[in-house]
Coordinates of C-alpha atoms in Angstrom, one line a residue:
Chain A
X1 CA 17.4 -16.5 23.1
X2 CA 15.1 -18.9 21.4
X3 CA 12.1 -16.7 20.6
X4 CA 10.9 -17.7 17.1
X5 CA 10.6 -14.4 15.1
X6 CA 7.5 -15.6 13.2
X7 CA 5.7 -15.5 16.5
X8 CA 5.8 -11.7 16.5
X9 CA 3.1 -11.2 13.8
X10 CA 0.9 -13.8 15.6
X11 CA 1.2 -11.8 18.8
X12 CA 0.2 -8.6 17.0
X13 CA -2.7 -10.5 15.4
X14 CA -3.8 -11.8 18.8
X15 CA -3.6 -8.3 20.3
X16 CA -5.9 -7.0 17.5
X17 CA -8.4 -9.9 18.0
X18 CA -8.4 -9.4 21.7
X19 CA -9.3 -5.8 21.3
X20 CA -12.1 -6.7 19.0
X21 CA -13.4 -9.2 21.6
X22 CA -13.1 -6.7 24.5
X23 CA -15.0 -4.2 22.2
X24 CA -17.9 -6.6 21.6
X25 CA -18.3 -7.9 25.2
X26 CA -18.1 -4.7 27.1
X27 CA -20.9 -2.1 27.0
X28 CA -20.1 0.9 29.1
X29 CA -16.3 0.9 28.8
X30 CA -14.7 4.0 27.4
X31 CA -13.5 3.0 23.9
X32 CA -10.3 5.0 24.0
X33 CA -9.0 2.6 26.6
X34 CA -8.8 0.0 23.7
X35 CA -6.4 2.4 21.9
X36 CA -4.2 2.7 25.0
X37 CA -4.1 -1.1 25.4
X38 CA -3.2 -1.3 21.7
X39 CA -0.3 1.2 22.1
X40 CA 1.1 -0.6 25.2
X41 CA 0.8 -4.0 23.4
X42 CA 2.6 -2.7 20.3
X43 CA 5.2 -1.0 22.6
X44 CA 6.0 -4.5 24.0
X45 CA 6.3 -5.9 20.5
X46 CA 8.7 -3.0 19.7
X47 CA 10.9 -3.9 22.7
X48 CA 11.0 -7.6 21.7
X49 CA 12.0 -6.5 18.2
X50 CA 14.8 -4.4 19.7
X51 CA 16.2 -7.4 21.6
X52 CA 15.9 -10.1 18.9
X53 CA 19.0 -10.7 16.8
X54 CA 18.6 -11.4 13.1
X55 CA 19.0 -15.0 12.2
X56 CA 17.7 -17.9 10.2
X57 CA 14.0 -18.7 10.5
X58 CA 13.8 -22.2 9.1
X59 CA 11.2 -21.0 6.6
X60 CA 11.8 -20.6 2.9
X61 CA 9.5 -17.7 2.3
X62 CA 10.1 -15.7 5.5
X63 CA 13.4 -14.0 6.4
X64 CA 14.4 -12.2 9.6
X65 CA 17.4 -10.1 8.4
X66 CA 18.3 -6.6 9.6
X67 CA 16.2 -5.0 6.8
X68 CA 13.2 -6.9 7.9
X69 CA 13.7 -6.0 11.5
X70 CA 14.1 -2.3 10.6
X71 CA 10.8 -2.4 8.7
X72 CA 9.0 -4.3 11.4
X73 CA 10.0 -1.7 14.0
X74 CA 9.1 1.0 11.5
X75 CA 5.5 -0.2 11.0
X76 CA 5.0 -1.0 14.7
X77 CA 6.1 2.6 15.6
X78 CA 3.9 4.0 12.8
X79 CA 0.9 2.1 14.1
X80 CA 1.5 3.3 17.7
X81 CA 1.6 7.0 16.5
X82 CA -1.5 6.4 14.3
X83 CA -3.3 5.1 17.4
X84 CA -2.3 8.3 19.3
X85 CA -3.6 10.3 16.4
X86 CA -6.8 8.3 16.3
X87 CA -7.6 9.1 19.9
X88 CA -7.3 12.8 19.1
X89 CA -9.4 12.3 16.0
X90 CA -12.2 10.2 17.8
X91 CA -14.6 13.2 18.0
X92 CA -14.6 13.6 14.2
X93 CA -15.1 9.9 13.7
X94 CA -18.1 9.9 16.0
X95 CA -19.7 12.7 14.0
X96 CA -19.6 10.8 10.8
X97 CA -20.5 7.3 12.0
X98 CA -24.2 6.5 12.5
X99 CA -24.6 4.8 15.9
X100 CA -26.8 4.2 18.9
X101 CA -24.2 4.9 21.5
X102 CA -21.9 7.9 21.4
X103 CA -18.7 5.9 20.8
X104 CA -20.1 3.5 18.1
X105 CA -17.5 2.1 15.8
X106 CA -14.6 3.5 17.6
X107 CA -13.4 0.1 18.9
X108 CA -13.1 -1.2 15.4
X109 CA -11.3 2.0 14.3
X110 CA -8.7 1.3 16.9
X111 CA -8.4 -2.5 16.3
X112 CA -8.2 -2.7 12.5
X113 CA -5.0 -0.7 12.3
X114 CA -3.4 -3.3 14.5
X115 CA -4.4 -6.1 12.1
X116 CA -3.1 -4.0 9.3
X117 CA 0.2 -3.7 11.2
X118 CA 0.4 -7.5 11.3
X119 CA 0.0 -7.6 7.5
X120 CA 2.7 -5.0 7.1
X121 CA 5.1 -7.0 9.4
X122 CA 4.5 -10.1 7.3
X123 CA 5.3 -8.1 4.2
X124 CA 8.6 -6.9 5.7
X125 CA 9.8 -10.5 6.0
X126 CA 8.2 -12.0 2.9
X127 CA 10.5 -13.2 0.1
X128 CA 8.0 -15.3 -1.7
X129 CA 5.5 -13.9 -4.2
X130 CA 2.6 -15.8 -2.6
X131 CA 3.4 -14.6 0.9
X132 CA 3.9 -11.1 -0.5
X133 CA 0.6 -11.2 -2.3
X134 CA -1.5 -12.4 0.6
X135 CA 0.0 -10.0 3.1
X136 CA -0.2 -7.1 0.6
X137 CA -3.9 -7.9 0.2
X138 CA -4.4 -8.1 4.0
X139 CA -3.0 -4.5 4.2
X140 CA -5.0 -3.2 1.2
X141 CA -8.3 -4.7 2.3
X142 CA -8.1 -3.3 5.8
X143 CA -7.3 0.1 4.2
X144 CA -10.5 -0.1 2.1
X145 CA -12.4 -0.3 5.3
X146 CA -10.4 2.4 7.1
X147 CA -10.5 4.9 4.3
X148 CA -14.3 4.7 3.9
X149 CA -14.8 4.6 7.7
X150 CA -16.6 7.9 8.0
X151 CA -19.8 6.7 6.3
X152 CA -21.8 9.9 6.6
X153 CA -19.0 11.9 5.0
X154 CA -19.3 11.9 1.2
X155 CA -15.7 12.6 0.5
X156 CA -14.6 9.7 2.8
X157 CA -16.9 7.3 0.8
X158 CA -15.7 8.7 -2.5
X159 CA -12.1 8.1 -1.3
X160 CA -13.0 4.6 -0.3
X161 CA -14.5 3.7 -3.7
X162 CA -11.6 5.2 -5.6
X163 CA -9.0 3.4 -3.5
X164 CA -10.9 0.1 -3.9
X165 CA -11.1 0.3 -7.7
X166 CA -7.6 1.5 -8.4
X167 CA -6.0 -0.7 -5.8
X168 CA -7.8 -3.8 -7.1
X169 CA -6.7 -2.8 -10.6
X170 CA -3.0 -2.5 -9.5
X171 CA -3.2 -5.8 -7.6
X172 CA -4.2 -7.4 -11.0
X173 CA -1.0 -6.1 -12.5
X174 CA 1.0 -7.5 -9.6
X175 CA -0.5 -10.9 -9.8
X176 CA -0.2 -11.1 -13.6
X177 CA 3.5 -10.1 -13.4
X178 CA 4.2 -12.7 -10.7
X179 CA 2.4 -15.3 -12.8
X180 CA 4.7 -14.5 -15.8
X181 CA 7.8 -14.7 -13.6
X182 CA 6.6 -18.0 -12.2
X183 CA 5.9 -19.3 -15.7
X184 CA 9.5 -18.6 -16.8
X185 CA 11.5 -19.5 -13.7
X186 CA 9.2 -22.1 -12.2
X187 CA 9.6 -20.4 -8.8
X188 CA 7.7 -17.9 -6.7
X189 CA 10.5 -17.6 -4.1
X190 CA 12.7 -14.5 -4.8
X191 CA 15.9 -16.2 -3.5
X192 CA 15.3 -19.2 -5.8
X193 CA 14.4 -16.8 -8.7
X194 CA 17.7 -15.0 -8.2
X195 CA 19.6 -18.3 -8.4
X196 CA 17.7 -19.6 -11.4
X197 CA 17.8 -16.4 -13.5
X198 CA 21.4 -16.5 -14.7
X199 CA 21.0 -20.0 -16.2
X200 CA 18.1 -18.9 -18.4
X201 CA 18.5 -18.6 -22.2
X202 CA 18.2 -15.3 -24.0
X203 CA 14.8 -16.2 -25.6
X204 CA 13.3 -15.9 -22.1
X205 CA 14.5 -12.4 -21.4
X206 CA 11.6 -10.5 -22.8
X207 CA 9.1 -12.6 -20.9
X208 CA 11.0 -12.1 -17.6
X209 CA 11.3 -8.4 -18.3
X210 CA 7.5 -8.2 -19.0
X211 CA 6.8 -9.9 -15.7
X212 CA 9.1 -7.7 -13.8
X213 CA 7.7 -4.5 -15.3
X214 CA 4.1 -5.6 -14.5
X215 CA 5.2 -6.2 -10.9
X216 CA 6.7 -2.8 -10.9
X217 CA 3.4 -1.3 -12.1
X218 CA 1.6 -3.0 -9.3
X219 CA 4.1 -1.8 -6.7
X220 CA 4.1 1.7 -8.3
X221 CA 0.4 2.1 -7.3
X222 CA 1.2 1.2 -3.7
X223 CA 4.1 3.6 -3.3
X224 CA 2.3 6.3 -5.3
X225 CA 4.8 6.8 -8.0
X226 CA 3.9 8.7 -11.1
X227 CA 2.2 7.8 -13.5
X228 CA 0.3 5.6 -11.1
X229 CA -0.5 8.4 -8.6
X230 CA -3.9 9.4 -9.8
X231 CA -5.7 8.1 -6.7
X232 CA -3.4 9.8 -4.2
X233 CA -4.7 13.3 -3.8
X234 CA -8.4 12.5 -3.5
X235 CA -7.9 9.4 -1.3
X236 CA -5.5 11.2 1.0
X237 CA -7.8 14.1 1.3
X238 CA -11.0 12.2 1.8
X239 CA -9.8 9.5 4.3
X240 CA -9.8 10.1 8.0
X241 CA -6.6 12.0 8.8
X242 CA -4.9 9.3 10.9
X243 CA -5.5 6.8 8.1
X244 CA -4.0 9.2 5.6
X245 CA -0.9 9.3 7.8
X246 CA -0.9 5.5 8.0
X247 CA -1.3 5.2 4.2
X248 CA 1.4 7.7 3.4
X249 CA 3.9 6.3 5.9
X250 CA 3.2 2.6 6.5
X251 CA 1.7 1.5 3.2
X252 CA 4.5 3.3 1.3
X253 CA 7.3 1.9 3.4
X254 CA 6.2 -1.7 2.9
X255 CA 5.8 -1.1 -0.8
X256 CA 9.4 0.0 -0.8
X257 CA 10.7 -3.0 1.0
X258 CA 9.0 -5.4 -1.5
X259 CA 10.3 -3.2 -4.4
X260 CA 13.9 -3.4 -3.0
X261 CA 13.7 -7.2 -2.7
X262 CA 12.2 -7.7 -6.1
X263 CA 14.7 -5.3 -7.9
X264 CA 17.5 -7.0 -6.0
X265 CA 16.5 -10.4 -7.2
X266 CA 16.6 -9.3 -10.9
X267 CA 20.1 -7.9 -10.5
X268 CA 21.5 -11.4 -11.0
X269 CA 20.6 -11.2 -14.7
X270 CA 22.1 -8.0 -16.0
X271 CA 20.3 -7.8 -19.4
X272 CA 17.0 -7.7 -17.5
X273 CA 18.2 -6.0 -14.4
X274 CA 19.6 -3.0 -16.3
X275 CA 16.2 -2.5 -18.0
X276 CA 14.4 -2.7 -14.7
X277 CA 16.7 0.0 -13.4
X278 CA 16.1 2.1 -16.5
X279 CA 12.3 1.8 -15.8
X280 CA 12.9 2.8 -12.2
X281 CA 14.9 5.9 -13.4
X282 CA 12.0 7.0 -15.6
X283 CA 9.5 6.4 -12.8
X284 CA 11.7 8.4 -10.3
X285 CA 12.0 11.3 -12.7
X286 CA 8.3 11.4 -13.5
X287 CA 7.4 11.2 -9.8
X288 CA 9.8 13.9 -8.8
X289 CA 8.6 16.3 -11.4
X290 CA 4.9 15.6 -10.9
X291 CA 4.8 15.5 -7.1
X292 CA 6.8 18.7 -6.6
X293 CA 5.2 20.7 -9.4
X294 CA 1.6 19.7 -8.5
X295 CA 2.2 20.6 -4.9
X296 CA 3.0 24.2 -5.7
X297 CA -0.6 25.7 -6.1
X298 CA -2.2 23.7 -3.2
X299 CA -4.0 25.6 -0.5
X300 CA -5.2 22.7 1.6
X301 CA -2.6 21.2 3.9
X302 CA -3.9 17.6 3.7
X303 CA -3.7 17.7 -0.1
X304 CA -0.4 19.4 0.0
X305 CA 1.0 16.6 2.2
X306 CA -0.5 14.1 -0.4
X307 CA 1.5 15.7 -3.2
X308 CA 4.5 15.9 -0.9
X309 CA 4.2 12.2 -0.3
X310 CA 4.3 11.6 -4.1
X311 CA 7.4 13.8 -4.3
X312 CA 9.1 11.9 -1.5
X313 CA 8.4 8.6 -3.3
X314 CA 10.4 10.1 -6.1
X315 CA 13.5 10.6 -3.9
X316 CA 13.1 7.1 -2.5
X317 CA 12.9 5.7 -6.1
X318 CA 16.1 7.6 -6.9
X319 CA 17.8 5.6 -4.1
X320 CA 16.3 2.3 -5.4
X321 CA 17.3 3.1 -9.0
X322 CA 20.9 3.5 -7.7
X323 CA 20.9 -0.2 -6.6
X324 CA 24.3 -0.6 -8.1
X325 CA 25.8 1.7 -5.4
X326 CA 26.8 0.0 -2.2
X327 CA 24.6 2.2 0.1
X328 CA 21.4 2.1 -1.9
X329 CA 19.4 0.0 0.6
X330 CA 20.8 2.0 3.5
X331 CA 19.8 5.3 1.9
X332 CA 16.2 4.0 1.5
X333 CA 16.1 2.9 5.1
X334 CA 17.4 6.2 6.5
X335 CA 15.2 8.3 4.2
X336 CA 12.2 6.4 5.3
X337 CA 13.1 6.8 9.0
X338 CA 13.4 10.6 8.5
X339 CA 10.1 10.5 6.5
X340 CA 8.3 8.7 9.3
X341 CA 9.4 11.4 11.8
X342 CA 8.5 14.4 9.8
X343 CA 5.3 13.2 8.1
X344 CA 3.7 11.8 11.3
X345 CA 4.7 15.0 13.1
X346 CA 2.9 17.1 10.5
X347 CA -0.2 14.9 10.4
X348 CA -0.4 14.9 14.2
X349 CA -0.3 18.7 14.4
X350 CA -2.7 18.9 11.4
X351 CA -5.2 16.8 13.3
X352 CA -5.0 18.9 16.5
X353 CA -5.3 22.2 14.6
X354 CA -8.0 21.1 12.2
X355 CA -10.1 19.6 15.1
X356 CA -10.1 23.0 16.6
X357 CA -10.4 25.2 13.6
X358 CA -12.8 22.7 11.8
X359 CA -10.9 22.7 8.5
X360 CA -7.5 21.7 7.1
X361 CA -6.8 24.6 4.8
X362 CA -3.5 26.4 5.1
X363 CA -5.5 29.5 6.0
X364 CA -6.6 27.7 9.2
X365 CA -3.0 27.9 10.3
X366 CA -2.7 31.7 10.1
X367 CA -1.1 33.2 13.2
X368 CA -0.6 29.8 14.9
X369 CA 2.7 31.0 16.3
X370 CA 0.8 33.5 18.5
X371 CA -2.0 31.1 19.5
X372 CA 0.0 27.9 20.2
X373 CA 3.8 28.4 19.9
X374 CA 4.6 24.8 20.5
X375 CA 2.3 23.5 17.7
X376 CA 3.7 26.1 15.4
X377 CA 7.3 25.2 16.3
X378 CA 6.5 21.5 15.8
X379 CA 5.0 22.1 12.4
X380 CA 7.9 24.5 11.5
X381 CA 10.4 21.6 12.3
X382 CA 8.3 19.2 10.3
X383 CA 8.2 21.5 7.2
X384 CA 11.9 22.3 7.5
X385 CA 12.7 18.6 7.6
X386 CA 10.4 17.8 4.7
X387 CA 12.0 20.6 2.7
X388 CA 15.5 19.3 3.6
X389 CA 17.0 22.1 5.7
X390 CA 20.4 21.1 7.2
X391 CA 20.5 19.8 10.8
X392 CA 17.2 18.0 10.4
X393 CA 16.5 14.4 9.6
X394 CA 15.1 15.2 6.1
X395 CA 18.4 16.8 5.1
X396 CA 20.4 13.7 6.0
X397 CA 17.9 11.5 4.0
X398 CA 18.2 13.7 0.9
X399 CA 22.0 13.9 1.2
X400 CA 22.3 10.1 1.3
X401 CA 19.9 9.7 -1.6
X402 CA 21.9 12.2 -3.7
X403 CA 25.1 10.5 -2.8
X404 CA 23.7 7.2 -4.0
X405 CA 22.6 8.8 -7.3
X406 CA 26.1 10.3 -7.7
X407 CA 27.8 7.0 -7.0
X408 CA 25.6 5.1 -9.5
X409 CA 26.2 7.9 -12.1
X410 CA 22.5 8.9 -12.4
X411 CA 23.4 12.6 -13.1
X412 CA 20.1 13.5 -14.8
X413 CA 18.2 12.3 -11.8
X414 CA 20.6 14.1 -9.5
X415 CA 20.0 17.4 -11.3
X416 CA 16.2 16.8 -11.2
X417 CA 16.4 16.0 -7.5
X418 CA 18.2 19.2 -6.7
X419 CA 15.9 21.4 -8.8
X420 CA 12.8 19.8 -7.2
X421 CA 14.2 20.4 -3.7
X422 CA 14.0 24.0 -4.6
X423 CA 10.3 23.7 -5.5
X424 CA 9.8 21.9 -2.1
X425 CA 11.2 25.0 -0.3
X426 CA 8.5 27.1 -1.9
X427 CA 5.4 25.1 -0.9
X428 CA 6.6 23.9 2.5
X429 CA 7.6 27.4 3.5
X430 CA 4.1 28.6 2.4
X431 CA 2.8 26.9 5.6
X432 CA 5.5 28.4 7.7
X433 CA 4.6 31.8 6.3
X434 CA 1.0 31.4 7.3
X435 CA 1.9 30.4 10.8
X436 CA 4.5 33.1 11.5
X437 CA 3.8 36.0 9.2
X438 CA 0.0 36.1 8.9
X439 CA -2.2 37.4 11.6
X440 CA -4.7 35.1 13.3
X441 CA -8.4 34.9 12.4
X442 CA -11.1 35.8 14.9
X443 CA -10.7 32.9 17.4
X444 CA -7.3 33.5 18.8
X445 CA -7.4 31.2 21.8
X446 CA -4.8 28.6 22.6
X447 CA -5.5 25.2 21.1
X448 CA -5.8 22.5 23.7
X449 CA -3.3 19.6 23.3
X450 CA -3.7 16.3 25.2
X451 CA -0.7 15.2 27.3
X452 CA 0.1 12.1 25.1
X453 CA 0.0 14.1 21.9
X454 CA 2.2 16.7 23.5
X455 CA 4.8 14.1 24.5
X456 CA 4.7 12.6 21.0
X457 CA 5.2 15.9 19.4
X458 CA 8.2 16.7 21.7
X459 CA 9.7 13.3 21.0
X460 CA 9.3 13.5 17.2
X461 CA 10.8 17.0 17.1
X462 CA 13.7 15.8 19.3
X463 CA 14.4 12.8 17.1
X464 CA 14.1 14.9 13.9
X465 CA 17.0 17.1 15.2
X466 CA 19.0 14.2 16.7
X467 CA 18.9 12.2 13.4
X468 CA 20.0 15.4 11.6
X469 CA 22.8 16.4 13.9
X470 CA 24.2 12.9 14.6
X471 CA 24.1 11.0 11.4
X472 CA 26.0 8.1 13.0
X473 CA 22.8 7.4 14.9
X474 CA 21.2 6.5 11.6
X475 CA 23.7 3.8 10.7
X476 CA 22.8 2.1 13.9
X477 CA 19.3 1.6 12.4
X478 CA 20.6 -1.3 10.4
X479 CA 22.6 -3.4 12.8
Chain B
X1 CA -7.9 -31.3 -26.6
X2 CA -8.4 -30.3 -30.2
X3 CA -7.3 -26.8 -30.9
X4 CA -10.8 -26.1 -32.4
X5 CA -12.4 -26.7 -29.0
X6 CA -9.8 -24.5 -27.3
X7 CA -10.6 -21.6 -29.7
X8 CA -14.4 -22.0 -29.2
X9 CA -14.0 -21.6 -25.5
X10 CA -11.5 -18.7 -25.8
X11 CA -13.8 -16.8 -28.1
X12 CA -16.8 -17.5 -25.8
X13 CA -14.8 -16.3 -22.8
X14 CA -13.5 -13.1 -24.4
X15 CA -16.7 -12.3 -26.2
X16 CA -18.8 -12.5 -23.1
X17 CA -16.1 -10.8 -21.1
X18 CA -16.4 -7.9 -23.5
X19 CA -20.2 -7.9 -23.2
X20 CA -19.8 -7.5 -19.4
X21 CA -18.2 -4.1 -19.9
X22 CA -20.1 -3.0 -23.0
X23 CA -23.7 -3.8 -22.1
X24 CA -25.6 -1.1 -20.2
X25 CA -28.0 -3.3 -18.4
X26 CA -26.4 -4.7 -15.1
X27 CA -28.4 -8.0 -15.3
X28 CA -27.0 -8.6 -18.8
X29 CA -23.5 -7.8 -17.6
X30 CA -23.8 -10.3 -14.7
X31 CA -25.2 -13.1 -16.8
X32 CA -22.5 -12.5 -19.4
X33 CA -19.9 -12.9 -16.6
X34 CA -21.4 -16.2 -15.7
X35 CA -21.0 -17.5 -19.3
X36 CA -17.4 -16.1 -19.4
X37 CA -16.6 -18.0 -16.1
X38 CA -18.1 -21.2 -17.5
X39 CA -15.9 -21.0 -20.6
X40 CA -12.9 -20.3 -18.4
X41 CA -13.7 -23.4 -16.3
X42 CA -13.8 -25.4 -19.5
X43 CA -10.3 -24.2 -20.3
X44 CA -9.1 -25.3 -16.8
X45 CA -10.6 -28.7 -17.4
X46 CA -8.9 -28.9 -20.8
X47 CA -5.5 -28.3 -19.0
X48 CA -6.2 -31.3 -16.7
X49 CA -7.0 -29.1 -13.7
X50 CA -10.4 -30.6 -12.9
X51 CA -10.6 -29.5 -9.3
X52 CA -10.0 -25.8 -10.2
X53 CA -12.5 -26.1 -13.0
X54 CA -15.1 -27.4 -10.7
X55 CA -14.4 -24.8 -8.1
X56 CA -14.5 -22.1 -10.7
X57 CA -18.1 -23.1 -11.5
X58 CA -19.2 -23.8 -8.0
X59 CA -17.8 -20.7 -6.4
X60 CA -17.7 -18.1 -9.1
X61 CA -20.5 -19.0 -11.5
X62 CA -22.6 -20.4 -8.7
X63 CA -22.2 -18.6 -5.4
X64 CA -20.6 -15.3 -6.3
X65 CA -22.6 -14.6 -9.4
X66 CA -26.0 -15.5 -7.8
X67 CA -25.1 -13.1 -5.1
X68 CA -24.4 -10.4 -7.7
X69 CA -27.7 -11.0 -9.4
X70 CA -29.5 -11.0 -6.1
X71 CA -28.0 -7.7 -5.1
X72 CA -28.7 -6.1 -8.5
X73 CA -32.3 -7.1 -8.5
X74 CA -32.7 -6.2 -4.8
X75 CA -31.4 -2.7 -5.4
X76 CA -33.5 -2.6 -8.6
X77 CA -30.6 -1.1 -10.7
X78 CA -31.8 0.4 -14.0
X79 CA -30.0 0.7 -17.3
X80 CA -26.9 2.9 -16.8
X81 CA -27.3 6.5 -17.9
X82 CA -25.3 7.2 -21.0
X83 CA -22.5 9.7 -20.1
X84 CA -20.8 12.1 -22.4
X85 CA -17.5 10.6 -23.6
X86 CA -14.4 12.2 -22.1
X87 CA -12.3 12.3 -25.2
X88 CA -8.8 12.7 -23.8
X89 CA -9.4 9.9 -21.3
X90 CA -10.9 7.5 -23.9
X91 CA -8.2 8.1 -26.5
X92 CA -5.4 7.9 -23.8
X93 CA -6.9 4.6 -22.6
X94 CA -7.1 3.2 -26.1
X95 CA -3.5 4.0 -26.8
X96 CA -2.4 2.3 -23.6
X97 CA -4.5 -0.7 -24.4
X98 CA -3.1 -1.0 -27.9
X99 CA 0.5 -0.7 -26.7
X100 CA -0.1 -3.2 -24.0
X101 CA -1.6 -5.8 -26.4
X102 CA 1.3 -5.2 -28.9
X103 CA 3.8 -5.9 -26.1
X104 CA 1.9 -8.9 -25.0
X105 CA 1.9 -10.3 -28.5
X106 CA 5.6 -9.6 -29.0
X107 CA 6.5 -11.3 -25.7
X108 CA 4.2 -14.3 -26.4
X109 CA 5.8 -14.9 -29.8
X110 CA 9.4 -14.6 -28.6
X111 CA 8.7 -16.7 -25.5
X112 CA 10.0 -20.2 -26.0
X113 CA 8.6 -21.7 -22.8
X114 CA 5.1 -21.3 -24.1
X115 CA 5.7 -24.1 -26.6
X116 CA 7.2 -26.5 -24.1
X117 CA 5.5 -29.6 -22.6
X118 CA 4.6 -28.9 -19.0
X119 CA 4.2 -31.7 -16.4
X120 CA 0.6 -32.7 -15.8
X121 CA -1.2 -30.9 -13.1
X122 CA -2.7 -34.0 -11.5
X123 CA -0.5 -36.8 -10.3
X124 CA -1.9 -40.1 -11.6
X125 CA -1.8 -41.9 -8.2
X126 CA -3.6 -39.2 -6.2
X127 CA -5.5 -36.8 -8.4
X128 CA -5.3 -33.0 -8.3
X129 CA -7.3 -32.4 -5.1
X130 CA -4.4 -34.3 -3.3
X131 CA -1.8 -32.1 -5.1
X132 CA -3.5 -28.9 -4.2
X133 CA -4.2 -29.9 -0.7
X134 CA -0.6 -30.9 0.0
X135 CA 0.6 -27.7 -1.6
X136 CA -1.7 -25.5 0.5
X137 CA -1.5 -27.2 3.8
X138 CA 2.1 -28.3 3.8
X139 CA 4.1 -25.7 1.9
X140 CA 1.8 -22.6 1.9
X141 CA 0.3 -22.9 5.4
X142 CA 1.4 -19.4 6.5
X143 CA -0.2 -17.7 3.5
X144 CA -3.4 -19.7 4.2
X145 CA -3.6 -18.4 7.7
X146 CA -3.0 -14.9 6.5
X147 CA -5.9 -15.3 4.0
X148 CA -8.0 -16.3 7.1
X149 CA -7.1 -13.0 8.8
X150 CA -7.9 -11.2 5.5
X151 CA -11.4 -12.6 5.4
X152 CA -11.9 -11.7 9.1
X153 CA -10.9 -8.1 8.4
X154 CA -13.1 -8.0 5.3
X155 CA -16.2 -9.3 7.2
X156 CA -15.6 -6.8 10.0
X157 CA -15.4 -4.1 7.4
X158 CA -18.6 -5.2 5.8
X159 CA -20.5 -5.0 9.1
X160 CA -19.0 -1.5 9.9
X161 CA -19.7 -0.1 6.5
X162 CA -23.3 -1.5 6.1
X163 CA -24.9 -1.8 9.5
X164 CA -27.7 0.8 9.8
X165 CA -26.8 1.8 13.4
X166 CA -23.5 0.8 15.0
X167 CA -23.4 -0.1 18.7

């Protein structure tokens, strides 16, 4: 089949632009229709991705390898589920956006994530610092808008400003680092850099290392690794919940693919590559400790999930730090697949419950098992999987990460990982306790769930179990 | 260019850059930024990158900064209120900055490439506009298109976040 893979992003882009045009030229149309069109369109893109074989693209800065295909499918799927969440969340958006008509601004709220998705797909394929930079900026700038979208909500605006300032700051580090690397190697292309590096003299090592570490700082902000995680709790809590889910799954995943490709490129020069790995080990240890310990006292589920997302970045960094092991890349991929299932599942249920209870504190989940057994069971599965209980996808991910750490002899990290998993059990099970052991508050009615969300919850629960029980399914993720 | 001229512009650029952060009056900050940009443009010109130097003045010192000043005056921003110093944050920040500068100096001194002769930015037969144009439109066309998308998203975002009543 001669379908040029670079056309995929353009199709996604056209879909987003078409939705914007439909939005501006129709008056009375129900805006949620736009979200459904977006979901169907992205579904078609997902099918095309499923059929396309990896192969050469004829472009120096753009690859279409199995890893790129996996991440493209990953972000397309994430965007579809984010759109499903956004439809559920539409009433909250309407409350906080000033408008003449009742559905003001909703069309843009559904269309911008699709443009973000195109940026993320470009990042999945980019192997040139310039392409990485511009697509990273496309993703970040659309997130500035989305995070601050609820203009009448002070915490959403605060989150937007914090994200804008810290993200721009980290972009500065990334660009400065890339400039140093270009200055030494004369290349922005990661493949060319990998070829050029071994020939460099020892007097250049400190400059290369400096550039690599600056890039690492820039990416550390994007993937929310400690000590660059200060923005995470406030931004995640203030942003509209579907966008929080998008940030914590999509934005983190594309940060990791760039990190993998950059770290891989520096492995061709062991004196520098080893130091980059050492920096990754420190980052991973700090992230594991901070994310898991700070999550312990949280009483708000959205904030708890923010800290949990920092903790999971720590496990993922463990896998990246074990780059010398053969399965490092695969462990990252499978962990992210599991992370997508369980995180989006918890955010979807969080949106449904908090819409009804008008709050996202853990107290709002008290007695959920009596009110809505399905939602409670779904969140139970998500929490079990996030904690890493066997027979769920989360367990498989953690198992593979620990295996990589063992094979690459990172025993300190391995011990830290096992201890922090113990912490995880405490704070994830706190939510389960609220749902199953606490009695419900005054309004004990069943929470209404739309058909589409119901189907999504069932599918996500099913896949969480399938991936946990049949690990061989996971290896098929990277053809 | 004589080193003395280089140092004059560097000191101008850094000094006014510092003044952007330190001064409490937003108009002073904005005007300091203009001077800093002009000094930066002079450095570009001294490296032979005439086009980038001109663009730096036209776009940044001209368009962007005028817009900044316009907004500051339109909103009638007063002198910033002096806040109490957060001692742990300030001392932590200072330590990070000092360490960063130390590393930067170490790297710059050990880096040999910094003393090497680089090829001229502009090709004698065509000039640097030609070089930049070929680079952007022939080799970096995809990133250019993505920048287009980026600007589109940014402008939609501005409308969404600032329009009084959305339709």
